[in-house]
Structure formats: C-alpha cells, structure tokens
Short mmCIF file of C-alpha atoms and ligand atoms in Angstrom, two decimals:
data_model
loop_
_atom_site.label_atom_id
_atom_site.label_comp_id
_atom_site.label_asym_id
_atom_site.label_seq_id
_atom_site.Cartn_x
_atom_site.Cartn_y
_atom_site.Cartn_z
CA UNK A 1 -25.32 36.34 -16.94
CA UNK A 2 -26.33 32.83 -17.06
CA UNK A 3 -25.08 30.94 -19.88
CA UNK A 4 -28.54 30.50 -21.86
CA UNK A 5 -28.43 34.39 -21.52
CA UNK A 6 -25.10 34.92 -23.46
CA UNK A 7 -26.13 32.36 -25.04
CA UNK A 8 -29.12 34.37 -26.44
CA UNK A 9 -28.21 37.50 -27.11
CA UNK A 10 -25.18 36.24 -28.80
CA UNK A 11 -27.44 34.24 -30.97
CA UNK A 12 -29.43 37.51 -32.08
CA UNK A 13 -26.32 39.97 -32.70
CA UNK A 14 -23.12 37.90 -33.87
CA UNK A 15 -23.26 36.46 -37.31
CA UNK A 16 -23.25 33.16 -37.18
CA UNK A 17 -20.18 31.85 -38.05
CA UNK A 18 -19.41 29.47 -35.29
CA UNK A 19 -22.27 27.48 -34.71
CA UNK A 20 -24.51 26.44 -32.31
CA UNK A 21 -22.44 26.22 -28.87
CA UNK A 22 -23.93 25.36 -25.23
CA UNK A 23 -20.69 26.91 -23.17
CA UNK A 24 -19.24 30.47 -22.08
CA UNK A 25 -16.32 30.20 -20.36
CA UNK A 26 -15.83 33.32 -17.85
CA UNK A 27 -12.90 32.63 -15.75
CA UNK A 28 -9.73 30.47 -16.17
CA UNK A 29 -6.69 29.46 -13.51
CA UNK A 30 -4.08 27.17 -15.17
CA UNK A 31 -5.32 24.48 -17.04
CA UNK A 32 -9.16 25.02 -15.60
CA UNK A 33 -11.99 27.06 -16.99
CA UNK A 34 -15.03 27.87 -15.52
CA UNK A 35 -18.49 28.44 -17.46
CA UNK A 36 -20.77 30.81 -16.59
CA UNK A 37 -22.39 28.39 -14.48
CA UNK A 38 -20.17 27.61 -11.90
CA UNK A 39 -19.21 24.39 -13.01
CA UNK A 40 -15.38 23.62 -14.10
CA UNK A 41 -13.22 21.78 -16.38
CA UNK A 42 -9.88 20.84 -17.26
CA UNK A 43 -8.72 22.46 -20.35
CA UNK A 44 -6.92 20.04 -22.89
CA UNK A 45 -7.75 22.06 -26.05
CA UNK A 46 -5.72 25.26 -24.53
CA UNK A 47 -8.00 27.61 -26.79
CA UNK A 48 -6.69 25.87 -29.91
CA UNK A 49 -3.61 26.02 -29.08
CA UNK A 50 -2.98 29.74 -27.98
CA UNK A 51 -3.19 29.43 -23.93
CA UNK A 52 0.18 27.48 -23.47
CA UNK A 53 1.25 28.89 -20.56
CA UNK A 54 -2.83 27.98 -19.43
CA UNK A 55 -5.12 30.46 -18.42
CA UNK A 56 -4.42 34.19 -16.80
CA UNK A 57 -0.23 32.82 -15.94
CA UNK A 58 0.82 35.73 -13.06
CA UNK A 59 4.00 36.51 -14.92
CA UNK A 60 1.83 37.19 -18.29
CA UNK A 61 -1.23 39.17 -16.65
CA UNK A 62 1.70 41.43 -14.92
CA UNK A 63 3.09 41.87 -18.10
CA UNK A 64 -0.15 43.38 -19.47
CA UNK A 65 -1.01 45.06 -16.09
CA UNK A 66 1.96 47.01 -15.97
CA UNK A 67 2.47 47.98 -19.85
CA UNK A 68 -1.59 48.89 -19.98
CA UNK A 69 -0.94 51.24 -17.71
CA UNK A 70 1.91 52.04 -19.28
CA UNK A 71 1.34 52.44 -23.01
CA UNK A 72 -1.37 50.45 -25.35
CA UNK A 73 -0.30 51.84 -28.77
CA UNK A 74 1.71 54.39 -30.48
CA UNK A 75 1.15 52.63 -34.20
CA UNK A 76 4.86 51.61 -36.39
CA UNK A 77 5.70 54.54 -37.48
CA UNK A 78 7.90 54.93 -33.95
CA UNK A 79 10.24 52.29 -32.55
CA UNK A 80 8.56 50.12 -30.02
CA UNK A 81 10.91 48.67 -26.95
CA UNK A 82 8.72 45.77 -26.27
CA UNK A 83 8.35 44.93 -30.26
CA UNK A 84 12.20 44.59 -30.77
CA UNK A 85 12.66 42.58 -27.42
CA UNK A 86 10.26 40.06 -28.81
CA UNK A 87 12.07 40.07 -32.09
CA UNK A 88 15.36 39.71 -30.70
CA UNK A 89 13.77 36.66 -28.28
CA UNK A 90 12.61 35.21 -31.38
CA UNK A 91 15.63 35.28 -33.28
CA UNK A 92 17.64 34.02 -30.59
CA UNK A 93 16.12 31.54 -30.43
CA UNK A 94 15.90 30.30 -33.56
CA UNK A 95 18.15 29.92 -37.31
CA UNK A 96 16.32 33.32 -39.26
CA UNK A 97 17.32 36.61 -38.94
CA UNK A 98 14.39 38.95 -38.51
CA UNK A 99 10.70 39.27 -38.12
CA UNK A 100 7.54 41.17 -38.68
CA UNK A 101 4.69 41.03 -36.63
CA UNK A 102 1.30 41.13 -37.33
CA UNK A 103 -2.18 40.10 -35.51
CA UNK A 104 -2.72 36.35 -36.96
CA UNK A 105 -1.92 33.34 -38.07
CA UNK A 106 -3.34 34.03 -41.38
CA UNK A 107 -1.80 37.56 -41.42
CA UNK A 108 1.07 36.34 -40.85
CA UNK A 109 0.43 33.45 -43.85
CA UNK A 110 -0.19 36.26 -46.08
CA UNK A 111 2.71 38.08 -45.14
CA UNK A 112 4.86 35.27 -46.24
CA UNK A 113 3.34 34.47 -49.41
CA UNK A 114 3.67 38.24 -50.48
CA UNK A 115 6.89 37.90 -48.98
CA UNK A 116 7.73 35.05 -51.30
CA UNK A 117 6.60 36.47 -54.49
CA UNK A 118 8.32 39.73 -54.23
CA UNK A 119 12.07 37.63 -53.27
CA UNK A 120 11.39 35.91 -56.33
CA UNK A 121 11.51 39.01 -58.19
CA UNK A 122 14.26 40.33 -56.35
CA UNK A 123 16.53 38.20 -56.68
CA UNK A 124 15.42 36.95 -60.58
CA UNK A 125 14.84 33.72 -59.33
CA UNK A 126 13.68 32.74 -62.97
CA UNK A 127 16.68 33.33 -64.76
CA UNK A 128 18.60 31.40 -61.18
CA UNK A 129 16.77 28.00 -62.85
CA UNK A 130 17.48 28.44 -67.00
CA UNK A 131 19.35 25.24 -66.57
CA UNK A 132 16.58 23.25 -65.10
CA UNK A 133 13.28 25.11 -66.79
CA UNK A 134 12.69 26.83 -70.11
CA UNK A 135 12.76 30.92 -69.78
CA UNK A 136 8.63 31.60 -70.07
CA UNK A 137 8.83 34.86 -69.43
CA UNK A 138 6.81 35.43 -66.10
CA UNK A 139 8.48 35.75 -62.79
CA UNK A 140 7.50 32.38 -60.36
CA UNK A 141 4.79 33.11 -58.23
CA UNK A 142 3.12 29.62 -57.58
CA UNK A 143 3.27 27.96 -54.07
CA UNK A 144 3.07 24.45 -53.53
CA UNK A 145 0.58 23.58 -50.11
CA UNK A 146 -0.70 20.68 -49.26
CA UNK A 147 -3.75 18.67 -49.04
CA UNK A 148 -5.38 18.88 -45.79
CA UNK A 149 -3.33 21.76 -44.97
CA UNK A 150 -5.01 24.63 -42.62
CA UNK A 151 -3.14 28.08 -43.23
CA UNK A 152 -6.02 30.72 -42.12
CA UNK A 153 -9.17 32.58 -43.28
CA UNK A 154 -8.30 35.55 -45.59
CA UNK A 155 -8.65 35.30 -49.82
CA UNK A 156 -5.78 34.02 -49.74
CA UNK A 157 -4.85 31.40 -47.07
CA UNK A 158 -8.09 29.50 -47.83
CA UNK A 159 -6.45 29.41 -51.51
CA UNK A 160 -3.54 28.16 -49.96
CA UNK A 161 -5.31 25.83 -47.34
CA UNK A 162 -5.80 22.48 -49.54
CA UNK A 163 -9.23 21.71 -48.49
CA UNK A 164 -12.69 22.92 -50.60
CA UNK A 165 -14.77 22.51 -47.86
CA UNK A 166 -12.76 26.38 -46.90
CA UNK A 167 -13.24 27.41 -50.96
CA UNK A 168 -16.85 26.73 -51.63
CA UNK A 169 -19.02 29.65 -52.19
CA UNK A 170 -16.23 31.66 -52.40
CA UNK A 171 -14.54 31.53 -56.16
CA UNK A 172 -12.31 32.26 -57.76
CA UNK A 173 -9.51 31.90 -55.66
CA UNK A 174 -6.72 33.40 -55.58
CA UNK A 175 -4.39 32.73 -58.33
CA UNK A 176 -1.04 30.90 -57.80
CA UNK A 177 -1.39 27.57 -55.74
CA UNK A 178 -0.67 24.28 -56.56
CA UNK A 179 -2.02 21.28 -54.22
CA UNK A 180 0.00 18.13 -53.84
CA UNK A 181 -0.58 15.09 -50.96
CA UNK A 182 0.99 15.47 -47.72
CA UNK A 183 4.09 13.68 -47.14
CA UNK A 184 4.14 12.84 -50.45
CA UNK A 185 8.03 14.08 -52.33
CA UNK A 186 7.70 12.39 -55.34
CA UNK A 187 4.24 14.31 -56.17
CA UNK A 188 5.72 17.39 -54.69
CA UNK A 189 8.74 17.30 -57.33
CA UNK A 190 6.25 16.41 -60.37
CA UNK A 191 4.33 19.78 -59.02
CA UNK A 192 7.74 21.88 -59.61
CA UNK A 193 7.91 23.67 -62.93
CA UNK A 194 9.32 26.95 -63.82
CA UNK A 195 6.33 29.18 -61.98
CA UNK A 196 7.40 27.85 -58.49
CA UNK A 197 8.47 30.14 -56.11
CA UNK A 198 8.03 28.41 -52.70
CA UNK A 199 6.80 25.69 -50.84
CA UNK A 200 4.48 26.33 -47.71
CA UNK A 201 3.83 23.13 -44.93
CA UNK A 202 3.01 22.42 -41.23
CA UNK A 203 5.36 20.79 -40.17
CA UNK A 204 2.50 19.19 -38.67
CA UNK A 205 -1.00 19.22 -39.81
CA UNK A 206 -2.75 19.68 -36.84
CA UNK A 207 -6.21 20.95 -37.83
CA UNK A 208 -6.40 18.48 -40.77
CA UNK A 209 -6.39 15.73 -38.58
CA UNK A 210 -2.99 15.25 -36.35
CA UNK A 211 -0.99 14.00 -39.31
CA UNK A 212 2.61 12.92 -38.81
CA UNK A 213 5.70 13.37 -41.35
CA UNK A 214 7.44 10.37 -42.57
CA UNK A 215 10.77 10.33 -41.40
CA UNK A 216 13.01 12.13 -44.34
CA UNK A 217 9.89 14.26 -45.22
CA UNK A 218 10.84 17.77 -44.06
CA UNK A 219 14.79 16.97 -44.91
CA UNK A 220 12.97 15.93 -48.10
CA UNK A 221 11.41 19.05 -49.09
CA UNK A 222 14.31 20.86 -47.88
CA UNK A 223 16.29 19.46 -50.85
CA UNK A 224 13.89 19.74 -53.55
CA UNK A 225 13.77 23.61 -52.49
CA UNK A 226 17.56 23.31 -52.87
CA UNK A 227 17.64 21.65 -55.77
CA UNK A 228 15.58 24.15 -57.26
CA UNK A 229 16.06 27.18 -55.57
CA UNK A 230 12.61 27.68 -54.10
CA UNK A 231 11.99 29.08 -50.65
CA UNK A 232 10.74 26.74 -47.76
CA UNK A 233 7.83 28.17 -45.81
CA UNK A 234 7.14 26.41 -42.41
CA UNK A 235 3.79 27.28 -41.07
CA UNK A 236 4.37 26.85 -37.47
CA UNK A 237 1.66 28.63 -35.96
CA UNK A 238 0.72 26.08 -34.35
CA UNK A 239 3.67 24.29 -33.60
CA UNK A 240 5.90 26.78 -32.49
CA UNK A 241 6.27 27.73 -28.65
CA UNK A 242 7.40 24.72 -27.61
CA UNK A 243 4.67 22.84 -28.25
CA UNK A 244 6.40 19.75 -29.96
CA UNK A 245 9.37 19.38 -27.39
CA UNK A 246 11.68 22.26 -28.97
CA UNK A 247 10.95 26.37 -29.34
CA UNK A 248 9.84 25.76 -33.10
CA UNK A 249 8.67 22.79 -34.34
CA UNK A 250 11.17 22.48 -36.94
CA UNK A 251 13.84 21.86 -34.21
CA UNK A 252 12.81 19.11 -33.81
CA UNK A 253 13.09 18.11 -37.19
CA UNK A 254 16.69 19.34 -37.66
CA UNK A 255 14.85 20.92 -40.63
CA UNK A 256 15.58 24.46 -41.18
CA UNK A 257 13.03 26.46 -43.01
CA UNK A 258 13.77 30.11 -45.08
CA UNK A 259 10.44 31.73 -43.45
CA UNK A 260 8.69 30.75 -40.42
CA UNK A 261 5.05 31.64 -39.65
CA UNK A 262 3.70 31.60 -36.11
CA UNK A 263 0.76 33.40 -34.18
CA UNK A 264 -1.48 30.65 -31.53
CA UNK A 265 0.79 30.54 -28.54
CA UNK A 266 2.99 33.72 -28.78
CA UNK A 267 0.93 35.90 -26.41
CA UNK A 268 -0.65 33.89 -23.99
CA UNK A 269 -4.19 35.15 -25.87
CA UNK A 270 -3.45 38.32 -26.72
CA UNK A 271 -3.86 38.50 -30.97
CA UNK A 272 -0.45 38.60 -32.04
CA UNK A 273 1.44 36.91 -35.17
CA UNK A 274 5.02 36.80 -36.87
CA UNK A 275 6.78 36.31 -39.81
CA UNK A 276 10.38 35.01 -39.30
CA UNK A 277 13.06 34.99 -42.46
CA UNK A 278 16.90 34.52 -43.38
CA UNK A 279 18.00 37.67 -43.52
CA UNK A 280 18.52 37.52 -47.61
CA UNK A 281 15.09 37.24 -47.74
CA UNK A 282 13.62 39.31 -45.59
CA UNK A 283 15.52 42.33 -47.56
CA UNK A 284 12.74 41.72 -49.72
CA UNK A 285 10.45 43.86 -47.38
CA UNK A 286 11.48 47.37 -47.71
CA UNK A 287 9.40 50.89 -46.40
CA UNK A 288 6.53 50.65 -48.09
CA UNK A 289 5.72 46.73 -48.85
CA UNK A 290 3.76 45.56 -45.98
CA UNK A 291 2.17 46.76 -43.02
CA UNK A 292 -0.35 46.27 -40.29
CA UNK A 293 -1.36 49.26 -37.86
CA UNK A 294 -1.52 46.91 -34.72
CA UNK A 295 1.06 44.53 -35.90
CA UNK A 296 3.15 44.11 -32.44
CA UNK A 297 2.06 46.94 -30.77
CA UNK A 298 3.40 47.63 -27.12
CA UNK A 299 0.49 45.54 -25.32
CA UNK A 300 0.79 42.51 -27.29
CA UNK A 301 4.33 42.40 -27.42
CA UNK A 302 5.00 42.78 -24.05
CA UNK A 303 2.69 40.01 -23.05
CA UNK A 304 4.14 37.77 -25.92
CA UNK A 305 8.18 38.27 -24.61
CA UNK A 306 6.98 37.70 -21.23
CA UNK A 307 5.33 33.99 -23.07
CA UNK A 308 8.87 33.45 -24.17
CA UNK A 309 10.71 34.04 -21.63
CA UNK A 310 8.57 31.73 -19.72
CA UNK A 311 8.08 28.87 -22.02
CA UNK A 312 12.55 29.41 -21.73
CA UNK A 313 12.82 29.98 -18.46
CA UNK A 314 10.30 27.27 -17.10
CA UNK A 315 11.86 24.63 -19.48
CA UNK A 316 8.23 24.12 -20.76
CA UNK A 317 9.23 22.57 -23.72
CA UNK A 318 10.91 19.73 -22.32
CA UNK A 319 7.57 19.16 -19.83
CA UNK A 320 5.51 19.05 -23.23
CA UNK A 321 7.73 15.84 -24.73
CA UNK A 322 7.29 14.27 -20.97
CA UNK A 323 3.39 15.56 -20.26
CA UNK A 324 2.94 14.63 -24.02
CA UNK A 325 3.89 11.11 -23.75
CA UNK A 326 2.62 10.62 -20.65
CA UNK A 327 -0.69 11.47 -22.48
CA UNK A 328 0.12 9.14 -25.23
CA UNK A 329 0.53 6.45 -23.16
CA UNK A 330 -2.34 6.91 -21.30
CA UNK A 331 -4.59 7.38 -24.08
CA UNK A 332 -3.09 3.94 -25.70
CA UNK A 333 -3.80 1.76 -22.98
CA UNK A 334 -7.73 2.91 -23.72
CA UNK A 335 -7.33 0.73 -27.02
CA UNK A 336 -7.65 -2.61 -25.19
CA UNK A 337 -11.33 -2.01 -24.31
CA UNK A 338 -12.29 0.67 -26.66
CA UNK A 339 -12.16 1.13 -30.66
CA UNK A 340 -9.00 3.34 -30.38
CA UNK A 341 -7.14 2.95 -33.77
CA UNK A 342 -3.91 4.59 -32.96
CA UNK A 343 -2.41 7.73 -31.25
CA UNK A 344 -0.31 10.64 -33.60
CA UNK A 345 1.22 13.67 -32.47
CA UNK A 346 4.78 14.60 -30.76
CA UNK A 347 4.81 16.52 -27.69
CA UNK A 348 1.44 17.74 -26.66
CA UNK A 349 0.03 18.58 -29.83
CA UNK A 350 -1.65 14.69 -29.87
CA UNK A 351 -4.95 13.15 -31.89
CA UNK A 352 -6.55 10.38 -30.24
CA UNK A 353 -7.65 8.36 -33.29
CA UNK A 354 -10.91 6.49 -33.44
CA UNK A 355 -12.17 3.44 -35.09
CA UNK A 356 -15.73 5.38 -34.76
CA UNK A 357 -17.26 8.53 -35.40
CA UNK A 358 -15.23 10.79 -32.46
CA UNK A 359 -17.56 13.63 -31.82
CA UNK A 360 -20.49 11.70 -29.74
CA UNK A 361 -17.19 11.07 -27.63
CA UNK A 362 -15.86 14.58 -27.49
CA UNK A 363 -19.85 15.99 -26.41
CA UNK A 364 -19.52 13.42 -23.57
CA UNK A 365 -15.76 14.82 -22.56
CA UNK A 366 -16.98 17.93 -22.17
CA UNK A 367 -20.20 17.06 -20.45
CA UNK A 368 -17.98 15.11 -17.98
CA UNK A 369 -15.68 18.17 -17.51
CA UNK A 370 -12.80 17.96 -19.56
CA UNK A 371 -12.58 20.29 -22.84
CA UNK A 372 -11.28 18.64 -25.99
CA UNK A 373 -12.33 18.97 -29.78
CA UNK A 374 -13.04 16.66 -32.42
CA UNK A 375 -10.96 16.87 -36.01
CA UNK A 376 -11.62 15.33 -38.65
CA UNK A 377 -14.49 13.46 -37.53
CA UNK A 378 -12.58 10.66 -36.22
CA UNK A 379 -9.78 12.40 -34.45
CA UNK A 380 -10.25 13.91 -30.54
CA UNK A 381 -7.48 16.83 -30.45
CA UNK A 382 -5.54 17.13 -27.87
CA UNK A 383 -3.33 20.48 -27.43
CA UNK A 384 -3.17 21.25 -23.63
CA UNK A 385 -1.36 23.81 -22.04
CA UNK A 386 1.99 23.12 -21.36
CA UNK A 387 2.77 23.59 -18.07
CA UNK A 388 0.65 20.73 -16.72
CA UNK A 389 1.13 17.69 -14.38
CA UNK A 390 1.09 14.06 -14.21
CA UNK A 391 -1.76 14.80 -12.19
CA UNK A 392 -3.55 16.96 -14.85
CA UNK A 393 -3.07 13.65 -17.25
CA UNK A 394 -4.19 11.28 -15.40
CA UNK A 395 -7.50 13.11 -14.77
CA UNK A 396 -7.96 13.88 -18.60
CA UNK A 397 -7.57 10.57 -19.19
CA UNK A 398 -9.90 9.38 -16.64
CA UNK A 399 -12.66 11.23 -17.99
CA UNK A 400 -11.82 10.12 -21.67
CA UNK A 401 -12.17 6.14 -20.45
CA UNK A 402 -15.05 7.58 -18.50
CA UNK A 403 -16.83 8.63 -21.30
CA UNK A 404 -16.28 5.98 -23.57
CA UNK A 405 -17.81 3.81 -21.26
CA UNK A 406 -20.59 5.79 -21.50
CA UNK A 407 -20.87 6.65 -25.24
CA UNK A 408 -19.33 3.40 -27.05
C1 LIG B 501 -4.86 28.49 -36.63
C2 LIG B 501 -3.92 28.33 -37.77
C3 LIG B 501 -3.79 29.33 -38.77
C4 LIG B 501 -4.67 30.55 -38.80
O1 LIG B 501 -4.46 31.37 -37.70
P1 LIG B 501 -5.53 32.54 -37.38
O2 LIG B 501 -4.91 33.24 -36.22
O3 LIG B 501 -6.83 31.89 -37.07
O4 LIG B 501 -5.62 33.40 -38.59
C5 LIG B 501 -2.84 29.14 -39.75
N1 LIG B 501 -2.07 28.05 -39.78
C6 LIG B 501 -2.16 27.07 -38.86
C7 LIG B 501 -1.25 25.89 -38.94
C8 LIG B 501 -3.09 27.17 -37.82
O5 LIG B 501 -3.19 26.20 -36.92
#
C-alpha cells in the first residue's frame, strides 16, 4: 500500500485520536525508517522514546523469534521463566527490591498510586505523623505531581498529569491530587498536610517540554518525603534504560526513589511496563490487590531482558552521555545564525529550544529526512536511539541547520 492508501482507510476506521499524519513507516534498520514510499530517514525521536536499542536490533528480534515459537502466553496464574529473569535484571540493577509488570507507562502509574494508598494504610502512616499533623481521621491518600508533568492516559494519570489541556471534557477527576510547580521545594512543602501519602515526579519532564532539575531538587524532595514520611515515586518511564547516562535516571541523580515506574524503552517495542519498590513497600501488594492478564507475559519479557542485557552489555548508557553531548554541542553551535534560545536535556533525552514557534521547523526536519517532534510549541525533542554514531549526529544535525535555513 501506498501511503495515501493507509493513509485512507485509516482515516475511515480508527477513531481519530491522533490527528492528521502524512507518514507510515513500514520498515526500520537501526536508527533508519522507511515510509511506505521508499524514501528514508534517520530516526531521532526513537518512537518516543521506546526503540532504544533502534529499530528490529538482531539480538531483540531473536529473542522474540525464538520464544514465539516457543510460548506467547500462559496468563500469571503460573510462574513465568522469562518474567522473573527480567525482574531479577531489574533489581540488579538498581536500589528496590521487587517489581510488577504490566503493559504501560500509565499502567504502571496506576499501579503505583494504588500501590501508595494501600502502604499508607498498611503501615498507619497517619498515626507515623501525630507529631507533625493533627489526627483527622482519614488515612492519607493525596499525591503531590507536578505542573507540566506527563504520567499517562487512564482516569487517573491524567488526574495526576498537571496539565488541563489532558482534563478537559473529562470531569471530575479523580480524587486525591495536589499540583505544585516543578522544581519548586518550598511550594512542594506548603502542599504537605496530613492527607499526603506520596510524591510522584520525572525526574525529568520530558513531554512537558525537556525541563531540567535544579541542582538539590531530587535530594530535595527526597528529604521532605523523609521528613514526613511520605513515599517518593519516580516516574522514569521515560528516563530509565539508560537513556540519561545511567540504567535509571535517578542514578544519575544519586537520588534514590521508594517506587520506580518505567515502560518506553524496556522491550525494544513490545508493550511492556513495571513497577519497581523497596521491599517494605511492595509487601503492600498481596494475592488479590492488583493484576493485569498480559502483565509480563513470556513474549514481552523475553524481548525486554534481552533490551537489558544489551543496553548492559553494549555499555549503551555511557554512548548516550557521549552521543548526547555530542548532539548538544552540535545543536548549540546552530545558535550563532539561528534563533536557538538554549539546549536542556542530559544524555540523549535533549530539547532544542527555540526563540520561535518550533513546529514549522520540525515539518521541514522531517520533510528533509530526519524524524523529530515538536513539544511544547517551542521545543524540537530529541530522544534517539542509543546506540548511534558520531556519524548519525552529525547528519541529524545537518539536516536541522538545513532546515532552518529553509524555514527561518
Ligand atoms: C509516555 C509516558 C507515560 C505514559 O506511558 P504510556 O505507555 O503511554 O501509558 C507516563 N509517564 C511518562 C514520563 C511518559 O513519558
């Protein structure tokens, strides 16, 4: 099919959620994609995120190969070898003590929050904090988020995604959020009262518009959930996998969270998310509390260790701080002749900030072959895969000067 042909009968049978779109992609090798036209392109947006080992990686298309033939699904109400490989990959490598696995980033969002009101019951976190709050009687259930913040789709993670443009048409939300600025303690402590239970933050914000944490931030928010015994909630589905320079995001940060959310890059493409937690916690989830019939079923989990052990393996985290400021550079340099206003991000999750309205830019990008996205109106996201090349950056930036020169 041509792509005016998908193009069509996609138009007449899939709701329209997404938009009007001019592309179908139908093959991919690396960091290239192919439309159903013929004609290629680098790929610097990496699917949002999820293709970090780029498109159809050998060692990941084996992985399904072999365990489709194999076994697809059995359901979790039998052990599953590739499931607690993953797990014990995942805990490995990082501070918490056990997951669950589910099929999204907002799944696995939701999975926390739950998570986090039924530990505050568990442990009577109320009557933990008599000395700092009056006894009102109710068990804490609120979560702080922030504005900006991007934590999924369902009833609830639009409730807990700080942004109305997500809530409109949809009311009333869900009960039990409170909004406060990003990187902003002092508003985050006035938001603390005796109905707290957690606090949930990208380490991060990558779909609100590439924006950075002060220095002290994260540490920052790990006291004041110290100081008053709330749980910190890192949503790291984006930022986990190496994509900032260390497996999780937080690593880098020297920040270490009570629950970690994660989902994009864990299997290569395959839906798959996860719920880490400190073991305390996690005792909160007993037979019975949560569940999710694909959640890290044999196919998805063996295509997510085999991510792992590759993004280990291959060292790809340390290429993402090198490729990343490579990028960064690159990009920079473009401010001498162009409106650039700045570049944010840390390893190659990066937002190439304009003085101008960014998405006549990003059209021209992708006309001229390289795929990027634009955020926030003035922000062109960057969030390659992250195995690529000097090579692979130098071209991407090519075509960004390129089209500039054409557009501004
Ligand atoms: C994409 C994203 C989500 C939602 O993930 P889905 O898989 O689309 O449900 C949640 N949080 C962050 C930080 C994300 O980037």
């Amino acid at each position: 099919m041509t792509t005016a042909e998908i193009k069509a009968m996609a138009t007449e049978y899939i709701i329209n959620t997404y938009g009007d779109r001019n592309l179908a992609f139908v093959k991919g090798e690396g960091p290239y994609l192919w439309d159903a036209d013929g004609k290629k392109y680098l790929d610097f947006l990496g699917g949002l995120a999820v293709n970090g080992l780029g498109h159809c990686h050998p060692k990941v298309v084996e992985a399904i190969r072999e365990q489709a033939g194999n076994l697809l699904h059995t359901s979790n109400l039998y052990y599953i070898q590739p499931q607690a490989e993953l797990a014990k990959l995942l805990i490995d490598n990082s501070d918490m003590d056990q997951c669950f696995f589910c099929n999204s980033g907002a799944e696995a969002n939701e999975a926390a929050i739950k998570l986090a009101r039924k530990y505050a019951k568990d442990v009577d976190m109320r009557s933990l904090r008599l000395d700092i709050f009056e006894d009102d009687g109710t068990d804490p259930y609120e979560i702080i988020t922030m504005d900006n913040s991007f934590h999924g789709r369902t009833m609830a993670t639009i409730t807990a995604t700080a942004q109305t443009k997500y809530h409109v048409g949809f009311e009333p939300m869900l009960e039990g959020f409170a909004y406060v600025p990003f990187d902003d303690l002092e508003a985050t402590e006035a938001a603390i009262n005796s109905k707290t239970c957690a606090i949930l933050v990208e380490p991060i914000q990558s779909e609100g518009g590439v924006n950075m944490p002060s220095d002290g931030y994260l540490q920052g928010l790990r006291e004041l959930c110290d100081k008053y015994n709330l749980l910190l909630i890192f949503d790291e589905v984006q930022t986990a996998m190496g994509r900032l320079g260390t497996f999780f995001g937080y690593q880098s940060y020297g920040v270490v969270p009570d629950v970690i959310t994660m989902a994009k890059a864990l299997g290569s493409g395959v839906p798959i998310g996860a719920m880490l937690a400190k073991r305390k916690i996690a005792e909160s989830f007993v037979p019975g509390t949560h569940a999710a019939t694909f959640g890290g079923n044999p196919l998805v989990t063996a295509a997510a260790a085999t991510t792992v052990r590759t993004i280990l393996e291959e060292n790809l985290a340390v290429n993402a701080v090198k490729m990343g400021n490579y990028l960064a550079g690159g990009l920079m340099e473009l401010k001498d002749k162009y409106p650039v206003k700045e570049v944010r991000g840390k390893g190659l999750l990066r937002g190439l900030v304009m003085d101008v309205d960014a998405k006549p830019l990003a059209a021209q990008c992708i006309e001229n072959g390289l795929v990027t996205i634009c955020t926030n109106d003035y922000v062109l996201r960057f969030l390659p895969p992250l195995n690529i090349n000097a090579g692979h950056v130098e071209e991407a930036v090519g075509i960004v000067e390129k089209s500039m020169s054409e557009v501004l």
